């Protein structure tokens, strides 16, 4: 068995070439709202007007298809059922809507964090944007390239056979456990037609408009899979809720039709007899582990953390079952070869687990994995960015109060944090991104795939340029994505950036993403969008390195004035761990490792250079103030001041030598620091000292140049101003040198290693 790969987007004219439909044969569409595509070339904040008949939380417009049949009772029932439908859908689900989608209707679903796929009868000017994808075709026959967690349809098509064909087609594209909302422009009861397809009606309200809240529960396509770490099947087990790929088509498609895979979920491939199997990623867009299981229900082989875009083939001999789970979970949960597997098809969590799951869900927690243990205490464990709810086999789990108490307990595991200062590494070079004005996909034009795999046509001569730092800022790309899109290969000309530090950081991100024992943390002083940032870095890695990488990260925001040392301390406090690396300008600081003696020796030399420089700063300030005091004593005696030109010249030469020695010592100290290359702070300190040295040199020169106006009436006034200015600037240099000394004493001569 070998899986095939779907194309990255659907055939937008799938049905029109093969089936000629009567345009009056069906009408499954609600009224169309304002298009999300603006004709303006300028960037504007898009506004959405509420169509008549909307109330907060109602998903469907009623101003067109149902306007003449809606009264207050219908409004109330529709709103109530819409909210119930959304409450049944898990976060970040993929929902199918059938009919022309208004902005308001779509925004309610998208604001819940879901992905929305809209099937419309005709092509429109709407463009696929972030989390919104539009296809057009006949709902009776259209083939989708994905599985849906829920659906909603508003239709005036109530002919029994046509309605059943539409619902049957939708049913076949749903996951085994899913929900839907059906609204029909008819006062007749269509319950029997709906139930004939296989749906269970949870609730219905029939007046002038029929409203049906339905569920699909195909237990033949679900299973509970338990993995046991010991032969006695008692000590520790991990539980997965799985869909089953039974048919040949389902096995070929695999996870390619799943837009996401929950942490507690998996996809199970059963075979009638031990089989030699071969698997590959195809178009799966997230990392997975593939677990091969023999006929004795033992794990034979695990292919771990396979990344999207991988061209490798993963096979095994004599396999009875294959289980695909989220990438890296095998290592996180301790699943190993030779572990025992228990598979119960058609089952759900047992009563205890269901009670715990429902209680935790009502507490607002999602995306967690169940694990039983006789050793660990009950509660949540955060392991490598995975939330695991451990159930202690010896504790009572029947009390809701006890479940809530256990769920409030959080245990942090010891992870390795690899952090990146993205402001310094990626967003500090005014890198411009081209955003192209897009239109609905047109078969006569070239079709592009955008940053979020949105599909559109675009004129490559119609674009705007925006800083990358603006695009990754919170809300920016979401606002303009209805009019402009990124075309990765066209928009991002990384060849324009000759930045070795950036490339080194990208390599480190790739390395870390592949290591399930490490956790990526991005640090920024701005309010950035983590998903947009991850997508851009994934595309940059793909374009520059030819690698497809799936990045999963934390995004930590720090104050504007935070330097690398401040960030490092903040990360240690936030993650309560010592095993932290911070990358900034290609350098890294790690905690808890002794400093080598040769590094300490170099640091001591730098310390002496900075000590000497600081002493010379004091000497210069003292000399300048002595000169000023001497001239103030003879202020008004122009002849005495004019005759002091020779002495002033000698003072200039003497202080010039001091200044030169000071700058040489600073240069030598900087050179040593540059050789040490402490990752988090050195470059920052070097820049501060260099800037302060330059400013001090210029201020000192202004004092020296006063010799040219020695015989003017303004000399004393200028001498006072220039001396005071030089003292202030040299004081700043002294502060920079003091900071460097403190840094060397505490970080280099202390307990921290500073290495490249």
XYZ file of C-alpha atoms in Angstrom, residues 78-717:
640
model
C -31.924 30.244 14.556
C -29.656 32.177 16.901
C -29.963 29.558 19.640
C -29.236 26.669 17.294
C -26.291 28.497 15.678
C -24.669 29.013 19.059
C -25.275 25.385 20.048
C -23.649 24.239 16.817
C -20.519 26.321 17.437
C -20.327 25.057 21.022
C -20.233 21.470 19.732
C -17.255 22.157 17.465
C -13.739 21.849 18.859
C -11.367 24.766 18.570
C -9.431 25.097 15.304
C -11.828 22.791 13.474
C -12.474 22.814 9.732
C -16.074 23.676 8.841
C -17.829 23.342 5.493
C -20.454 25.924 4.595
C -22.643 25.535 1.529
C -23.918 28.723 -0.097
C -22.642 32.213 -0.808
C -20.907 33.323 2.355
C -21.333 36.869 3.682
C -18.517 38.573 5.546
C -20.452 38.647 8.819
C -21.386 34.994 8.662
C -17.794 34.004 7.864
C -16.297 36.296 10.499
C -18.333 34.697 13.300
C -16.930 31.276 12.422
C -13.385 32.551 11.861
C -13.363 34.480 15.151
C -14.007 31.175 16.914
C -10.628 30.047 15.562
C -11.992 27.669 12.929
C -11.019 27.142 9.297
C -13.893 27.745 6.879
C -14.356 26.080 3.488
C -17.178 27.592 1.455
C -18.831 25.834 -1.497
C -20.718 28.213 -3.759
C -22.656 27.628 -6.954
C -20.775 30.233 -8.968
C -17.324 31.801 -8.875
C -17.261 35.216 -7.223
C -14.749 37.986 -6.651
C -13.981 36.603 -3.230
C -10.468 35.294 -2.748
C -9.244 32.545 -0.476
C -7.686 34.244 2.547
C -6.233 33.123 5.849
C -8.445 30.326 7.266
C -11.051 30.941 4.546
C -11.052 28.889 1.365
C -13.664 29.085 -1.368
C -14.574 26.489 -3.945
C -17.450 26.409 -6.375
C -19.435 23.535 -7.797
C -22.521 21.403 -7.273
C -22.953 20.277 -3.633
C -24.511 17.029 -4.852
C -21.317 15.932 -6.592
C -18.400 18.154 -5.592
C -15.301 16.336 -4.329
C -13.374 18.022 -1.522
C -9.727 17.381 -0.744
C -10.219 17.274 3.011
C -12.287 15.967 5.917
C -14.578 18.311 7.855
C -15.324 18.518 11.577
C -18.667 20.185 10.953
C -20.888 21.697 8.284
C -23.664 24.232 7.853
C -26.069 24.504 4.934
C -28.975 26.840 4.220
C -31.045 25.632 1.281
C -34.288 26.228 -0.542
C -33.768 22.886 -2.306
C -36.227 20.574 -0.572
C -36.930 17.951 -3.204
C -36.357 14.772 -1.225
C -33.942 13.023 -3.576
C -31.843 16.142 -4.290
C -31.590 16.989 -0.593
C -30.541 13.442 0.222
C -27.870 13.471 -2.496
C -26.464 16.749 -1.145
C -26.438 15.524 2.457
C -24.989 12.156 1.469
C -22.107 13.868 -0.336
C -21.455 16.053 2.717
C -21.706 13.018 5.033
C -18.944 11.236 3.113
C -16.611 14.214 3.568
C -17.106 14.441 7.346
C -14.934 12.928 10.033
C -16.553 9.988 11.858
C -17.492 12.195 14.832
C -18.861 15.541 13.630
C -21.823 17.923 13.759
C -23.892 19.995 11.381
C -26.611 22.625 11.079
C -29.217 22.320 8.326
C -31.647 25.149 7.485
C -34.379 24.459 4.909
C -36.826 26.904 3.361
C -39.781 24.641 4.000
C -42.266 24.066 6.792
C -42.377 20.304 6.162
C -40.511 17.901 8.412
C -37.519 16.383 6.614
C -36.299 14.392 9.614
C -36.685 11.049 7.856
C -34.623 12.226 4.867
C -31.875 13.467 7.173
C -31.839 10.336 9.325
C -31.824 8.105 6.240
C -28.348 9.449 5.414
C -27.040 8.403 8.832
C -27.291 11.673 10.773
C -28.754 11.763 14.258
C -30.996 14.770 14.921
C -29.960 16.422 18.182
C -32.567 19.178 18.011
C -34.966 20.656 15.499
C -37.307 23.610 15.171
C -39.802 23.678 12.309
C -41.992 26.665 11.553
C -41.845 28.461 8.226
C -38.192 27.462 8.130
C -36.875 24.062 9.172
C -33.802 24.055 11.407
C -31.991 20.826 12.293
C -28.975 20.383 14.559
C -27.431 17.030 13.627
C -24.499 14.791 14.486
C -22.580 12.055 12.741
C -21.323 9.241 14.924
C -19.879 6.529 12.720
C -18.519 4.197 15.393
C -17.301 1.760 12.730
C -14.734 4.393 11.747
C -13.394 5.151 15.251
C -11.180 3.335 17.721
C -9.477 3.757 21.064
C -5.785 2.861 20.899
C -3.844 2.309 24.122
C -0.091 1.973 24.267
C 1.313 0.148 27.315
C 4.861 0.579 28.512
C 5.031 -2.683 30.463
C 4.080 -6.266 29.782
C 1.561 -6.346 32.636
C -0.474 -3.578 30.938
C -0.962 -1.903 34.307
C 1.768 0.593 35.067
C 1.498 3.206 32.331
C -0.589 3.678 29.228
C -1.282 6.411 26.705
C -4.727 6.721 25.128
C -5.502 7.973 21.611
C -8.913 8.642 20.054
C -8.502 7.557 16.445
C -10.295 7.736 13.134
C -9.974 4.565 11.058
C -8.948 4.572 7.403
C -10.773 1.449 6.223
C -11.353 1.781 2.501
C -8.669 1.783 -0.161
C -9.375 5.462 -0.906
C -9.134 6.409 2.775
C -5.817 4.598 3.102
C -4.442 6.341 0.019
C -5.554 9.759 1.274
C -4.460 9.209 4.869
C -3.846 12.436 6.784
C -3.599 14.449 3.571
C -7.314 15.231 3.912
C -6.968 16.301 7.577
C -6.157 19.975 8.078
C -4.955 19.239 11.608
C -4.376 16.365 14.028
C -5.261 16.871 17.673
C -2.671 15.848 20.240
C -4.958 13.138 21.635
C -5.942 11.903 18.172
C -4.522 9.589 15.570
C -5.367 7.863 12.304
C -5.393 4.061 12.340
C -4.787 1.962 9.210
C -5.909 -1.676 9.697
C -4.950 -4.504 7.310
C -6.656 -7.887 6.935
C -3.367 -9.758 7.138
C 0.303 -8.917 7.828
C 1.387 -6.709 4.944
C 4.514 -4.990 3.676
C 3.605 -1.298 3.704
C 5.165 1.920 2.420
C 4.143 5.387 3.580
C 5.173 8.921 2.648
C 4.107 12.431 3.651
C 2.477 13.514 0.395
C 0.780 16.842 1.149
C 0.417 16.376 4.924
C 1.101 19.861 6.307
C 2.273 19.050 9.856
C 4.874 16.711 11.428
C 3.794 13.166 12.277
C 5.090 9.954 13.837
C 4.293 6.676 12.032
C 3.995 3.625 14.300
C 4.078 0.160 12.681
C 2.327 -2.631 14.657
C 2.540 -6.390 14.039
C -0.149 -9.082 14.348
C 0.840 -9.674 17.987
C 0.009 -6.028 18.770
C 3.635 -5.123 19.384
C 5.294 -2.020 17.976
C 7.808 -3.140 15.333
C 9.096 0.242 14.218
C 8.555 3.977 14.752
C 9.406 6.637 12.170
C 9.593 9.813 14.232
C 8.871 13.505 13.687
C 8.586 13.338 9.892
C 8.422 16.869 8.519
C 6.053 18.235 5.843
C 7.531 17.986 2.370
C 9.722 15.002 3.224
C 10.339 12.861 0.138
C 11.421 9.822 2.132
C 9.464 6.579 2.043
C 8.839 4.862 5.384
C 8.134 1.158 5.255
C 7.967 -1.970 7.380
C 7.549 -5.718 6.833
C 4.685 -7.810 8.245
C 2.458 -4.997 9.510
C -1.126 -5.501 10.735
C -1.811 -1.911 11.825
C -0.271 1.496 11.227
C -0.917 4.389 13.618
C -0.148 8.003 12.674
C 0.060 10.559 15.513
C 1.387 14.106 15.953
C 5.107 14.465 15.287
C 7.405 13.975 18.270
C 4.761 12.486 20.584
C 6.453 9.079 20.646
C 9.483 10.574 22.382
C 7.412 12.855 24.608
C 5.167 10.020 25.827
C 7.862 7.356 26.010
C 6.356 5.165 23.280
C 8.994 2.663 22.162
C 9.474 -0.335 19.928
C 8.237 -3.593 21.538
C 5.557 -1.705 23.535
C 2.163 -3.414 23.599
C -0.811 -1.930 21.770
C -4.487 -2.483 22.591
C -7.026 -1.514 19.910
C -10.761 -1.310 20.563
C -12.648 -0.461 17.381
C -15.970 1.350 17.680
C -15.116 2.491 21.209
C -14.725 5.823 22.938
C -13.073 6.778 26.209
C -14.278 4.682 29.133
C -16.678 6.279 31.613
C -13.915 7.597 33.873
C -12.040 9.207 30.993
C -15.221 10.679 29.503
C -16.103 12.220 32.849
C -12.615 13.674 33.202
C -12.573 14.870 29.572
C -15.940 16.632 29.876
C -14.997 18.233 33.199
C -11.693 19.516 31.819
C -13.405 20.784 28.648
C -15.933 22.725 30.729
C -12.977 24.289 32.545
C -11.798 25.751 29.226
C -8.779 23.492 28.658
C -8.217 21.715 25.352
C -5.422 20.054 23.360
C -4.200 17.584 25.949
C -3.301 13.899 26.050
C -4.394 11.285 28.594
C -1.794 9.100 30.248
C -2.269 6.605 33.093
C 0.498 5.999 35.612
C 1.040 4.263 38.943
C 3.949 6.559 39.772
C 3.148 10.128 38.670
C 0.665 12.284 40.558
C -2.606 13.213 38.862
C -2.604 16.569 37.096
C -1.296 18.355 34.018
C 2.309 17.907 32.938
C 3.845 20.286 30.410
C 6.406 18.297 28.451
C 8.095 19.870 25.427
C 5.121 22.131 24.756
C 2.657 19.238 25.097
C -0.029 19.267 27.777
C -0.479 15.789 29.265
C -3.145 14.941 31.833
C -1.843 12.121 34.008
C -4.284 9.868 35.852
C -2.763 8.094 38.819
C -4.096 4.523 38.877
C -4.187 4.507 42.682
C -6.236 7.698 43.092
C -9.998 8.145 43.087
C -11.056 9.849 39.839
C -14.835 9.677 40.300
C -15.356 12.972 42.110
C -15.822 16.044 39.906
C -14.307 18.128 42.700
C -11.214 15.910 42.704
C -10.938 16.105 38.902
C -11.069 19.914 38.992
C -8.496 19.941 41.792
C -6.169 17.637 39.849
C -6.642 19.663 36.662
C -5.446 22.761 38.522
C -2.096 21.094 39.261
C 0.622 21.793 36.713
C 3.996 20.076 36.693
C 6.731 21.474 34.482
C 9.184 19.072 32.905
C 12.790 20.030 32.250
C 12.994 21.106 28.616
C 15.782 22.688 26.655
C 14.715 26.160 25.576
C 16.248 27.536 22.381
C 15.294 31.207 22.105
C 15.786 33.661 19.241
C 15.771 37.449 19.485
C 13.809 37.930 16.252
C 14.079 41.727 16.336
C 17.866 41.526 15.995
C 18.044 38.432 13.815
C 15.181 38.831 11.345
C 13.332 42.139 11.655
C 16.083 44.752 11.948
C 17.136 45.246 8.327
C 14.091 46.938 6.741
C 13.557 43.886 4.554
C 10.798 44.717 2.054
C 8.067 42.243 1.103
C 5.970 42.608 -2.037
C 2.229 42.172 -1.548
C 0.331 41.471 -4.755
C -3.242 42.551 -5.342
C -5.175 39.369 -5.902
C -8.407 38.268 -7.545
C -10.505 35.129 -7.603
C -8.768 32.206 -9.349
C -9.075 32.546 -13.118
C -8.386 29.573 -15.383
C -7.098 31.909 -18.096
C -4.469 33.375 -15.779
C -1.681 31.957 -13.699
C -2.846 30.709 -10.303
C -0.669 31.356 -7.253
C -0.543 29.819 -3.785
C -0.117 32.303 -0.935
C 1.410 32.290 2.506
C -1.487 30.319 4.017
C -1.939 28.134 0.917
C -4.706 30.451 -0.260
C -5.323 30.220 -4.006
C -5.724 33.276 -6.254
C -4.828 34.969 -9.514
C -2.681 38.095 -9.462
C -1.146 40.720 -11.710
C 2.576 40.701 -10.896
C 2.784 44.364 -11.903
C 0.228 45.395 -9.279
C 1.851 45.294 -5.857
C 2.850 47.308 -2.810
C 6.001 46.968 -0.694
C 5.816 46.614 3.080
C 8.461 46.022 5.758
C 8.585 42.445 7.017
C 8.399 43.832 10.562
C 5.001 45.347 9.702
C 3.646 42.182 8.106
C 4.368 40.016 11.152
C 2.833 42.584 13.517
C -0.421 41.516 15.135
C -3.472 41.947 12.906
C -1.691 43.594 9.952
C -1.682 40.728 7.454
C -5.136 39.593 8.501
C -6.544 43.025 7.606
C -4.953 43.342 4.183
C -5.161 39.672 3.173
C -8.614 40.214 1.666
C -7.008 42.492 -0.944
C -3.289 41.653 -1.021
C -1.364 38.409 -0.644
C 2.207 37.224 -0.388
C 3.485 35.050 -3.240
C 6.420 33.396 -1.449
C 8.781 32.880 -4.399
C 7.980 36.310 -5.843
C 7.473 38.431 -2.716
C 10.501 37.393 -0.706
C 13.809 38.110 -2.433
C 16.136 36.759 0.229
C 19.055 36.992 -2.172
C 18.992 40.724 -1.412
C 20.032 39.970 2.165
C 23.663 38.994 2.688
C 23.387 38.184 6.365
C 25.399 35.287 7.751
C 23.907 35.712 11.218
C 20.401 35.329 9.798
C 21.406 32.169 7.917
C 23.024 30.675 11.020
C 19.866 31.364 13.005
C 17.734 29.689 10.311
C 19.967 26.614 10.464
C 19.565 26.522 14.239
C 15.778 26.820 13.912
C 15.755 23.866 11.480
C 17.897 21.817 13.827
C 15.722 22.656 16.835
C 12.430 21.982 15.009
C 13.611 18.448 14.271
C 14.583 17.779 17.890
C 11.519 16.781 19.921
C 13.472 17.397 23.134
C 13.907 21.101 22.413
C 11.452 23.972 22.457
C 11.627 27.018 20.165
C 10.912 30.400 21.743
C 10.786 33.619 19.717
C 11.392 36.834 21.665
C 10.291 40.250 20.438
C 9.766 43.755 21.739
C 6.748 44.188 19.439
C 3.231 42.757 19.450
C 3.758 40.190 16.685
C 1.637 37.395 15.245
C 3.236 34.035 16.028
C 1.512 32.127 13.203
C 2.480 34.695 10.545
C 6.062 34.718 11.843
C 6.279 30.915 11.753
C 4.855 30.820 8.222
C 7.349 33.392 6.946
C 10.313 31.595 8.484
C 9.095 28.255 7.097
C 8.854 29.787 3.615
C 12.280 31.446 3.941
C 13.847 28.136 4.976
C 12.143 26.374 2.071
C 13.276 28.997 -0.467
C 16.853 29.387 0.800
C 17.593 25.877 2.061
C 15.245 23.747 -0.036
C 13.817 22.227 3.160
C 10.216 22.030 4.332
C 10.139 22.607 8.070
C 7.228 22.781 10.484
C 7.918 25.353 13.202
C 6.014 25.242 16.482
C 7.022 27.988 18.885
C 6.230 30.147 21.868
C 6.273 33.912 21.354
C 7.456 35.958 24.329
C 7.072 39.733 24.319
C 9.503 41.853 26.345
C 9.736 45.633 26.977
C 11.238 47.887 24.301
C 14.390 48.670 26.302
C 15.333 45.044 26.999
C 18.789 44.007 25.891
C 19.926 40.435 25.442
C 21.000 40.068 29.055
C 17.562 41.229 30.245
C 15.874 38.791 27.858
C 18.022 35.932 29.107
C 17.062 36.640 32.720
C 13.380 36.943 31.761
C 13.442 33.563 30.009
C 15.050 31.897 33.017
C 12.274 33.255 35.209
C 9.428 32.460 32.793
C 10.436 28.875 32.108
C 11.983 28.160 35.521
C 14.805 26.347 33.806
C 18.567 26.677 33.589
C 18.886 24.882 30.265
C 18.372 27.905 28.016
C 20.088 29.131 24.872
C 19.485 32.636 23.568
C 20.464 33.536 20.017
C 21.012 37.158 19.116
C 23.274 38.283 16.247
C 24.386 34.650 15.749
C 25.641 34.271 19.325
C 24.301 32.127 22.155
C 24.426 32.193 25.925
C 23.881 28.974 27.846
C 23.458 28.612 31.568
C 25.047 26.320 34.087
C 28.377 25.370 32.405
C 31.779 26.435 33.835
C 33.769 28.986 31.847
C 36.997 27.612 30.307
C 40.238 29.026 31.733
C 41.391 30.498 28.408
C 38.151 32.496 28.158
C 38.621 33.761 31.707
C 42.201 34.778 30.915
C 41.090 36.787 27.879
C 38.292 38.394 29.882
C 40.766 39.529 32.561
C 42.890 41.225 29.888
C 39.811 43.037 28.579
C 38.971 44.067 32.129
C 42.419 45.675 32.538
C 42.073 47.571 29.260
C 38.690 48.954 30.292
C 39.994 49.863 33.760
C 42.809 51.900 32.198
C 40.413 53.572 29.781
C 38.073 54.533 32.598
C 40.983 56.073 34.555
C 41.992 58.090 31.497
C 38.423 59.365 31.179
C 38.702 60.722 34.714
C 42.075 62.327 33.884
C 40.656 64.105 30.823
C 37.672 65.461 32.752
C 39.971 66.650 35.548
C 42.377 68.380 33.114
C 39.604 70.139 31.196
C 38.001 71.433 34.394
C 41.385 72.703 35.664
C 41.882 74.654 32.445
C 38.376 76.119 32.684
C 38.922 77.147 36.318
C 42.219 78.872 35.391
C 40.596 80.896 32.609
C 37.631 81.846 34.787
C 40.107 83.442 37.242
C 41.420 85.789 34.537
C 38.071 86.347 32.862
C 37.977 89.909 31.485
C 41.768 90.133 31.118
C 41.977 89.721 27.364
C 45.766 90.125 27.141
C 46.472 87.346 29.666
C 44.089 84.985 27.858
C 45.607 85.804 24.450
C 49.162 85.275 25.734
C 48.223 81.781 27.061
C 48.030 80.314 23.570
C 51.356 78.475 23.972
C 50.296 76.874 27.244
C 46.921 75.897 25.744
C 48.728 74.233 22.838
C 50.868 72.211 25.277
C 47.692 71.169 27.123
C 46.142 70.046 23.833
C 49.162 67.870 23.013
C 49.221 66.352 26.505
C 45.486 65.572 26.547
C 45.638 64.362 22.945
C 48.139 61.678 23.988
C 45.859 60.669 26.874
C 42.875 60.469 24.506
C 44.833 58.368 22.028
C 45.946 55.905 24.738
C 42.363 55.726 26.038
C 40.994 54.864 22.584
C 43.731 52.259 21.980
C 42.891 50.543 25.273
C 39.186 50.573 24.400
C 39.963 49.120 20.974
C 42.030 46.314 22.520
C 39.271 45.530 25.016
C 36.653 45.412 22.261
C 38.858 43.104 20.202
C 39.054 40.638 23.095
C 35.301 40.753 23.666
C 34.749 40.130 19.982
C 37.004 37.062 20.200
C 35.102 35.744 23.223
C 31.775 36.168 21.402
C 29.318 35.856 24.232
C 26.110 35.302 22.459
C 23.583 37.360 24.272
C 25.298 40.589 25.236
C 28.761 41.120 23.729
C 27.696 42.696 20.445
C 25.358 45.034 22.301
C 28.119 46.166 24.700
C 30.623 46.573 21.861
C 28.208 48.825 19.972
C 27.536 50.987 23.036
C 31.247 51.424 23.819
C 32.074 52.172 20.171
C 29.337 54.805 19.889
C 30.319 56.412 23.198
C 34.002 56.447 22.207
C 33.231 58.181 18.938
C 31.085 60.802 20.670
C 33.795 61.380 23.301
C 36.488 61.785 20.662
C 34.402 64.418 18.871
C 33.659 66.283 22.119
C 37.356 66.315 23.081
C 38.297 67.662 19.645
C 35.851 70.545 20.136
C 37.702 71.464 23.346
C 41.034 71.297 21.502
C 39.706 73.515 18.692
C 39.002 76.338 21.163
C 42.615 77.437 20.598
C 41.404 79.016 17.358
C 39.118 81.474 19.208
C 41.362 82.088 22.212
C 41.614 85.819 21.525
C 37.880 86.403 20.976
C 35.332 87.773 23.435
C 33.308 84.520 23.243
C 36.168 82.248 24.338
C 35.216 81.911 28.029
C 31.584 81.224 27.167
